[in-house]
GROMACS .gro file of C-alpha atoms in nm:
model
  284
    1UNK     CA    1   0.000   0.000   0.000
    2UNK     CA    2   0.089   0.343  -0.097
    3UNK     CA    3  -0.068   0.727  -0.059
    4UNK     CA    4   0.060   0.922  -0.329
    5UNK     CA    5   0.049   1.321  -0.275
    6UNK     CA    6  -0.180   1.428  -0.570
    7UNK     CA    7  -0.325   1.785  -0.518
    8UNK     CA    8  -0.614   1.697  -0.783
    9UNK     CA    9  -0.724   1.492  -0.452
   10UNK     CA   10  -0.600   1.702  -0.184
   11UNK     CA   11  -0.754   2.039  -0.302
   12UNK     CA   12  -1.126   1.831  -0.242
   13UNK     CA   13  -0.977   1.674   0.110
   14UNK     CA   14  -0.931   1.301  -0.037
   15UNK     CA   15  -0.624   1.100   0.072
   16UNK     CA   16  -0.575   0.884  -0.221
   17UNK     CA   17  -0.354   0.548  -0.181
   18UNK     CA   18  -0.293   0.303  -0.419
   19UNK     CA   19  -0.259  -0.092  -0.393
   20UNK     CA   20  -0.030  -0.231  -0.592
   21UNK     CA   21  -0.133  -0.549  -0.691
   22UNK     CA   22   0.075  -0.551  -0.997
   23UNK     CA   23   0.348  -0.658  -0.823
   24UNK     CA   24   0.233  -0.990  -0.751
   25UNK     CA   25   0.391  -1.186  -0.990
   26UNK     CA   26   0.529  -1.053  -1.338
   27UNK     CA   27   0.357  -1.254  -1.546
   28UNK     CA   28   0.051  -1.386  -1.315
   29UNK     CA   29  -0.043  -1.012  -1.197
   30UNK     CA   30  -0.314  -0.879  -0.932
   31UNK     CA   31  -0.661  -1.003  -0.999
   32UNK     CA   32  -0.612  -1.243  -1.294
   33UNK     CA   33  -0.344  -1.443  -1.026
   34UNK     CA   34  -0.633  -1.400  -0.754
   35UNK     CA   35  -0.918  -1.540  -0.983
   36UNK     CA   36  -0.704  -1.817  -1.166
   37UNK     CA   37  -0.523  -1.962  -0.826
   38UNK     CA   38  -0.866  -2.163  -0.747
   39UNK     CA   39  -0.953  -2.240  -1.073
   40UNK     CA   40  -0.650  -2.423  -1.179
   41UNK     CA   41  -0.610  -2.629  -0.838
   42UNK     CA   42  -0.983  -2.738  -0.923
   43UNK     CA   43  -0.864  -2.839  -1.273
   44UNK     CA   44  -0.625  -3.074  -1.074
   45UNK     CA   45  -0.394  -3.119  -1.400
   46UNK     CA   46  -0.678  -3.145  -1.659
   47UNK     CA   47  -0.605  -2.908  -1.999
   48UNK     CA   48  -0.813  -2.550  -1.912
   49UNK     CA   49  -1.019  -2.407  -2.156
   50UNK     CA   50  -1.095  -2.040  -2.157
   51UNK     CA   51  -1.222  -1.749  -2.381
   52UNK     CA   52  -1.164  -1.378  -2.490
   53UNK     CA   53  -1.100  -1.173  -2.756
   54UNK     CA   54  -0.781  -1.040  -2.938
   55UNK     CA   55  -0.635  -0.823  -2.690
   56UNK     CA   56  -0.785  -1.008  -2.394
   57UNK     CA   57  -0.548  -0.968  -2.017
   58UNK     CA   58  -0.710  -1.283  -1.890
   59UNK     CA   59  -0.543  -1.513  -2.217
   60UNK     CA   60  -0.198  -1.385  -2.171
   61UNK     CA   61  -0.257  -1.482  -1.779
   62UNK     CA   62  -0.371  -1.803  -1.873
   63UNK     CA   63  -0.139  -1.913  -2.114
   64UNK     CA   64   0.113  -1.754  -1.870
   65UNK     CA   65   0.028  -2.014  -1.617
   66UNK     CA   66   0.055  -2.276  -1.872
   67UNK     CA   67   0.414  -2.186  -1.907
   68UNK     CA   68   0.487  -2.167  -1.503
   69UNK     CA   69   0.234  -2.435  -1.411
   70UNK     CA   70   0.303  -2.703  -1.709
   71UNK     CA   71  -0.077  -2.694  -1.742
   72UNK     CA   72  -0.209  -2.776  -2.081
   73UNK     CA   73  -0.445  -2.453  -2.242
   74UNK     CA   74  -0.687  -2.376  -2.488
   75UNK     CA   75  -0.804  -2.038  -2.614
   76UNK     CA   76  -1.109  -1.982  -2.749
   77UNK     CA   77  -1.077  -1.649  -2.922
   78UNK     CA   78  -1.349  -1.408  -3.042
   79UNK     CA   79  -1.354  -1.362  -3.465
   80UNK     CA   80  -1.258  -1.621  -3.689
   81UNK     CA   81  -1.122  -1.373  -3.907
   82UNK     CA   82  -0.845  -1.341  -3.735
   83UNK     CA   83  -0.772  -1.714  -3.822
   84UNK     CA   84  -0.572  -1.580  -4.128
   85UNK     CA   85  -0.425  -1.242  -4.013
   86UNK     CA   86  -0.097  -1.261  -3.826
   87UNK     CA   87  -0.103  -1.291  -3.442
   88UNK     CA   88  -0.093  -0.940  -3.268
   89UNK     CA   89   0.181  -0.933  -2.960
   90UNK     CA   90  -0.117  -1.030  -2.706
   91UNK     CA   91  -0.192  -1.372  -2.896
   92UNK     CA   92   0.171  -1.413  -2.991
   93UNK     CA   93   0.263  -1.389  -2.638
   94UNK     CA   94  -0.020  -1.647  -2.602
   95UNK     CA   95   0.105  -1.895  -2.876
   96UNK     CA   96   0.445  -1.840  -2.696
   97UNK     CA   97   0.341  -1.960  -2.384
   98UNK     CA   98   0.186  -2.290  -2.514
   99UNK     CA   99  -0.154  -2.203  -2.503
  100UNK     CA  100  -0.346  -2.380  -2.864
  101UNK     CA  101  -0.535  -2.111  -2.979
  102UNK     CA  102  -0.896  -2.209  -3.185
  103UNK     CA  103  -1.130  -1.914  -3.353
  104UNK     CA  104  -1.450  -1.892  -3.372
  105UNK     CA  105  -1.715  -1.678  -3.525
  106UNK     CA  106  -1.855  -1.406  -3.346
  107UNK     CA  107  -2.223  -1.535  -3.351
  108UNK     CA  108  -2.092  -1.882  -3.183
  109UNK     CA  109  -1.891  -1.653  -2.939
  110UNK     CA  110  -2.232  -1.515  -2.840
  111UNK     CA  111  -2.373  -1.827  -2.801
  112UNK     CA  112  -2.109  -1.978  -2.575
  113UNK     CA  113  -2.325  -1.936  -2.275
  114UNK     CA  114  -2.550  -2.209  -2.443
  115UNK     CA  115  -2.443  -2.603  -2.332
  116UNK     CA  116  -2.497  -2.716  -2.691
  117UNK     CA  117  -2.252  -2.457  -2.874
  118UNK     CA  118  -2.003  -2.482  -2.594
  119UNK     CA  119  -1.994  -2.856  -2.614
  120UNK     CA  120  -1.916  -2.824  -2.995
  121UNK     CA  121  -1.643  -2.565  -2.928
  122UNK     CA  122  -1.516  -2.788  -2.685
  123UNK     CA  123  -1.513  -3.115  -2.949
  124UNK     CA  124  -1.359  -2.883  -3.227
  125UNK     CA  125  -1.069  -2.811  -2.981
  126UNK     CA  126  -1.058  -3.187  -2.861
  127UNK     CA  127  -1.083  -3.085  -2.534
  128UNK     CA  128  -1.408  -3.251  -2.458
  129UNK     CA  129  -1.251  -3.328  -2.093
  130UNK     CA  130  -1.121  -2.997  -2.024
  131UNK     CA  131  -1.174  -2.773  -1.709
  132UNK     CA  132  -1.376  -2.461  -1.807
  133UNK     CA  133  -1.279  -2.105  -1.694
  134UNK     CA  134  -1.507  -1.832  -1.840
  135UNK     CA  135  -1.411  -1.536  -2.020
  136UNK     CA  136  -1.253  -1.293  -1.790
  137UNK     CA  137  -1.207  -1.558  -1.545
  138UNK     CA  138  -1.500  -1.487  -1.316
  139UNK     CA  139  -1.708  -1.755  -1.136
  140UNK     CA  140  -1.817  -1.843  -0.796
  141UNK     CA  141  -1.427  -1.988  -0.724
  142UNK     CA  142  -1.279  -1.663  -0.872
  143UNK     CA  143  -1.469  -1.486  -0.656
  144UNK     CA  144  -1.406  -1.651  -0.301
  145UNK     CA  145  -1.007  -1.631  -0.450
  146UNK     CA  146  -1.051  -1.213  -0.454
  147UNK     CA  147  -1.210  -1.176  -0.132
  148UNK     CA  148  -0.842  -1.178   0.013
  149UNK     CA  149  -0.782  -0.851  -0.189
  150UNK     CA  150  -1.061  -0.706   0.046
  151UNK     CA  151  -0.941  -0.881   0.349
  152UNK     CA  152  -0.589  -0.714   0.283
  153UNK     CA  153  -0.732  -0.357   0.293
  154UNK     CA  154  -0.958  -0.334   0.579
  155UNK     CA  155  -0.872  -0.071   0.785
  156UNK     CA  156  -0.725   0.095   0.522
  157UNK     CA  157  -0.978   0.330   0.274
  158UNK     CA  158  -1.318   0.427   0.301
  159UNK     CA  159  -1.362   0.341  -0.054
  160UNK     CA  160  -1.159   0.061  -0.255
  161UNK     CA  161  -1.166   0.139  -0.604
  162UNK     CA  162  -1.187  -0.106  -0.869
  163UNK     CA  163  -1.192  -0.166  -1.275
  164UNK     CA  164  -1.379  -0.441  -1.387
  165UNK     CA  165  -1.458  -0.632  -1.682
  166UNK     CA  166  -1.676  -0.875  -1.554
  167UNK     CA  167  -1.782  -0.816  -1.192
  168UNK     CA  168  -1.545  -1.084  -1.027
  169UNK     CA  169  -1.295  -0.888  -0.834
  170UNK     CA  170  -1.557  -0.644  -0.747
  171UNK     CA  171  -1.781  -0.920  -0.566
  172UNK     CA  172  -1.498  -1.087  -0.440
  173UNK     CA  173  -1.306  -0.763  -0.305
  174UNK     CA  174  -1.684  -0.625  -0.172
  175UNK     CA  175  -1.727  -1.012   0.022
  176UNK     CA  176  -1.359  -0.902   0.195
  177UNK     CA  177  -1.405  -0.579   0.284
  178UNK     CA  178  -1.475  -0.440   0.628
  179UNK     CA  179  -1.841  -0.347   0.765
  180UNK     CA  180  -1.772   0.085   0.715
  181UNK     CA  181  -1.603  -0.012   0.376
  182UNK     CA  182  -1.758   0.033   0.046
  183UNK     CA  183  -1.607  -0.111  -0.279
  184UNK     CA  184  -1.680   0.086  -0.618
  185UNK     CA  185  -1.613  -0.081  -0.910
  186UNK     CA  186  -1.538   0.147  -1.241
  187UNK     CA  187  -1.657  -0.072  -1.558
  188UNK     CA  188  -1.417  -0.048  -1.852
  189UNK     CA  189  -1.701  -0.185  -2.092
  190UNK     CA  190  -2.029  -0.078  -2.198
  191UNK     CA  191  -2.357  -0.181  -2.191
  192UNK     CA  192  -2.460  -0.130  -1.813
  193UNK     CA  193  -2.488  -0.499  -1.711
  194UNK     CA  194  -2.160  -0.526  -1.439
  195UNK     CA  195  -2.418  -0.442  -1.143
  196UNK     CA  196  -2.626  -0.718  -1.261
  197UNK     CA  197  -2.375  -0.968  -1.302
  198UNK     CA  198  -2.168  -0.899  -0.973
  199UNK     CA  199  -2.465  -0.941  -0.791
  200UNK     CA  200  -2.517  -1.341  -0.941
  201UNK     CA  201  -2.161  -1.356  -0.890
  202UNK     CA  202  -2.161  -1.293  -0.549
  203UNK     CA  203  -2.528  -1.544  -0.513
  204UNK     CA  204  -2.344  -1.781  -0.662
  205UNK     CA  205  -2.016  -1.775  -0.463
  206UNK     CA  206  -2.203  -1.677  -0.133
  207UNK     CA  207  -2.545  -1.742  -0.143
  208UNK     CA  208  -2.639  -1.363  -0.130
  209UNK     CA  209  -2.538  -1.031  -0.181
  210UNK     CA  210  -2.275  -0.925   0.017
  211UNK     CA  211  -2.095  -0.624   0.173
  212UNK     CA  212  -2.133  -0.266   0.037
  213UNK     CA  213  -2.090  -0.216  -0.344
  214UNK     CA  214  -2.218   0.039  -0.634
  215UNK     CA  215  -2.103   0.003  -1.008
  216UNK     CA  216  -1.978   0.353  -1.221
  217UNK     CA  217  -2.011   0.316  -1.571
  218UNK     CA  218  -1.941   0.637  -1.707
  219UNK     CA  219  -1.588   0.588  -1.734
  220UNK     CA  220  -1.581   0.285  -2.054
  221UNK     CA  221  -1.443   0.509  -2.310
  222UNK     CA  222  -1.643   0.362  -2.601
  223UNK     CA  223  -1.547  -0.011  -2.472
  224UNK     CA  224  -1.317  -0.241  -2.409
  225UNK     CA  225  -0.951  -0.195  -2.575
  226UNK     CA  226  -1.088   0.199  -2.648
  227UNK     CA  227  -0.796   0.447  -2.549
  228UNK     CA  228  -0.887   0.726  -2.667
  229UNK     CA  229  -0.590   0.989  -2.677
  230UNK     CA  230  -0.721   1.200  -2.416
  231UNK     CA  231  -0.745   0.893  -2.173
  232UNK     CA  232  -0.382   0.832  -2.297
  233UNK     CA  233  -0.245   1.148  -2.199
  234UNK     CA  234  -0.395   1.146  -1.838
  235UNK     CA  235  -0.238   0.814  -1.793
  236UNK     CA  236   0.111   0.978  -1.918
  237UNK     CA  237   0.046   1.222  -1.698
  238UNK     CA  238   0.002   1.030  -1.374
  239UNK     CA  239   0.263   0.818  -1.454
  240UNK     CA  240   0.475   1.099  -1.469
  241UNK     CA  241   0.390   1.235  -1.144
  242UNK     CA  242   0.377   0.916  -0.968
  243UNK     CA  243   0.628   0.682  -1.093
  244UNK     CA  244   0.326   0.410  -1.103
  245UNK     CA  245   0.270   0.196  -1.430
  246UNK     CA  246  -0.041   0.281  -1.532
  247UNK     CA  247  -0.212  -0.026  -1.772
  248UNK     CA  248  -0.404   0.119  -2.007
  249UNK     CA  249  -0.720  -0.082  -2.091
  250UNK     CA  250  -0.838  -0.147  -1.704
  251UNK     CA  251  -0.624   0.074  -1.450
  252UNK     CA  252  -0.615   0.407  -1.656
  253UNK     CA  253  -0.981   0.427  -1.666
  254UNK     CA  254  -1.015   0.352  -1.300
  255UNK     CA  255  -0.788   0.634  -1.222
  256UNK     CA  256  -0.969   0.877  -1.451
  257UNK     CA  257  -1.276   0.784  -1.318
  258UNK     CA  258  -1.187   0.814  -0.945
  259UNK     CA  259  -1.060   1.216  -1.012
  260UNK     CA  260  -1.402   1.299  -1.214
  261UNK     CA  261  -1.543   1.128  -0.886
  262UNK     CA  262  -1.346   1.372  -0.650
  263UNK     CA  263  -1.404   1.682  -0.848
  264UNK     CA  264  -1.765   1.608  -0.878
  265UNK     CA  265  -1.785   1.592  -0.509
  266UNK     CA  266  -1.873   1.188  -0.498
  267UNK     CA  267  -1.632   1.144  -0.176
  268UNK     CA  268  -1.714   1.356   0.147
  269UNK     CA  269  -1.385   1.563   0.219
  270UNK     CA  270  -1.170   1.362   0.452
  271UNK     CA  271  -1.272   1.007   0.289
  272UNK     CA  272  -0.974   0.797   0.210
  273UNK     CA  273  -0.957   0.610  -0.133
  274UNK     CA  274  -0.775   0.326  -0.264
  275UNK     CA  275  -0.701   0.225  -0.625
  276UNK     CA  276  -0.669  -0.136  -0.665
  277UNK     CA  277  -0.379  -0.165  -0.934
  278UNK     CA  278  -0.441  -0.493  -1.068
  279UNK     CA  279  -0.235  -0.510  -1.381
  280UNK     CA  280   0.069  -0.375  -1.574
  281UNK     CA  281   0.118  -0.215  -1.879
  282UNK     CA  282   0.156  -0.509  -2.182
  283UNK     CA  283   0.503  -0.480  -2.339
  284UNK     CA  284   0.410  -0.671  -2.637
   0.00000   0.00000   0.00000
């Protein structure tokens, strides 16, 4: 843990901190290590099977524990046009690490969710036996695995800041939390659906909602992947003044999203917030 002197923050009272959970493990960093640890002792050995798209963090995490782990992987990868285009550095870096990647079409990516398309994904890849992880690597195990993140900050903020793709560190990091804690989870996608889906994260993984949570969703910049430059510069910017990495497609967006916050008068003055850093910048 560590409070960086930012007079954006100060001028509104707000102590900000930061929690680096990049530094975890260089390859296996912050939440992807948290959310994968439980899912590959359940695979006990078995090949893993797991989904995203093109530039997708939770892959390269995957196919990085492949590499450490001697774990057998499979990537399921969004677009079967990109079958016959060259690998970008995220998939390379994939391929590199062992992981067999297989592409589908983006209608049968949609459809994953269904038992009878995800059955014939499965037999196309030949890994009819394999342990299932879902895109993003959120599920009821994921989510018991980040509740240590909150468990490791209590006492610490008022409000734990969090970007999230698919709702699992939020619900897990919520579940850990202390009772005058809230956890605020900044989506980096669209479409208005992390609230929804944290919340049957957190039935499934506990039974019932739990701890104090809200969802901000103004922050996406046009989606996933979307940098726009003026997103871009702010994360030069607090780079520069902070000597922190600042990972573009999740953190950046948290961090822009937590000053609007503070400007717009979200935080009471005196409230102490925490960034969760869960990833670094990809050196492809």
């Amino acid at each position: 843990m560590r409070e960086l002197a930012d007079g954006r923050f100060e001028r509104y009272g707000v102590r900000l901190l930061v929690k680096r959970d990049d530094l975890i493990h260089p390859d296996l960093v912050g939440n992807k290590w948290r959310k994968l640890a439980p899912n590959l002792a359940a695979a006990a050995g078995r090949t893993v099977v797991t989904f995203g798209g093109a530039y997708s963090n939770h892959l390269r995490a995957t196919a990085a524990a492949s590499r450490l782990l001697g774990l057998p992987t499979v990537g399921v990868v969004r677009g079967q046009e990109l079958a016959d285009r060259p690998l970008n550095a995220s998939l390379a870096r994939c391929a590199a690490d062992g992981m067999r990647l297989r592409f589908v079409d983006r209608s049968t990516y949609r459809r994953l969710p269904e038992p009878a398309t995800l059955a014939a994904v499965l037999r196309a890849a030949d890994a009819t036996r394999a342990y299932v992880v879902p895109e993003g690597g959120s599920n009821a195990l994921a989510v018991r695995g980040c509740r240590a993140l909150g468990a490791e900050l209590r006492g610490h903020a008022d409000v734990v800041g969090v970007a999230c793709g698919t709702g699992g560190t939020l619900a897990g990091l919520a579940a850990g939390l202390g009772r005058e804690q809230r956890a605020l989870g900044v989506a980096v996608l669209g479409g208005g659906f992390l609230g929804r889906d944290t919340a049957a994260l957190q039935e499934a993984a506990f039974g019932h909602r739990v701890g104090a949570w809200s969802v901000e969703d103004r922050f996406a910049f046009g989606g996933y992947a979307r940098v726009p430059p003026a997103l871009d510069a702010f994360a030069a910017d607090f780079e520069d003044r902070h000597g922190v990495p600042v990972e573009r497609l999740y953190v950046a967006k948290l961090l822009y999203g937590l000053l609007a916050l503070t400007e717009e008068g979200a935080f009471p003055r005196g409230t102490t917030v925490a960034a969760v850093i869960t990833g670094a910048p990809f050196a492809g």
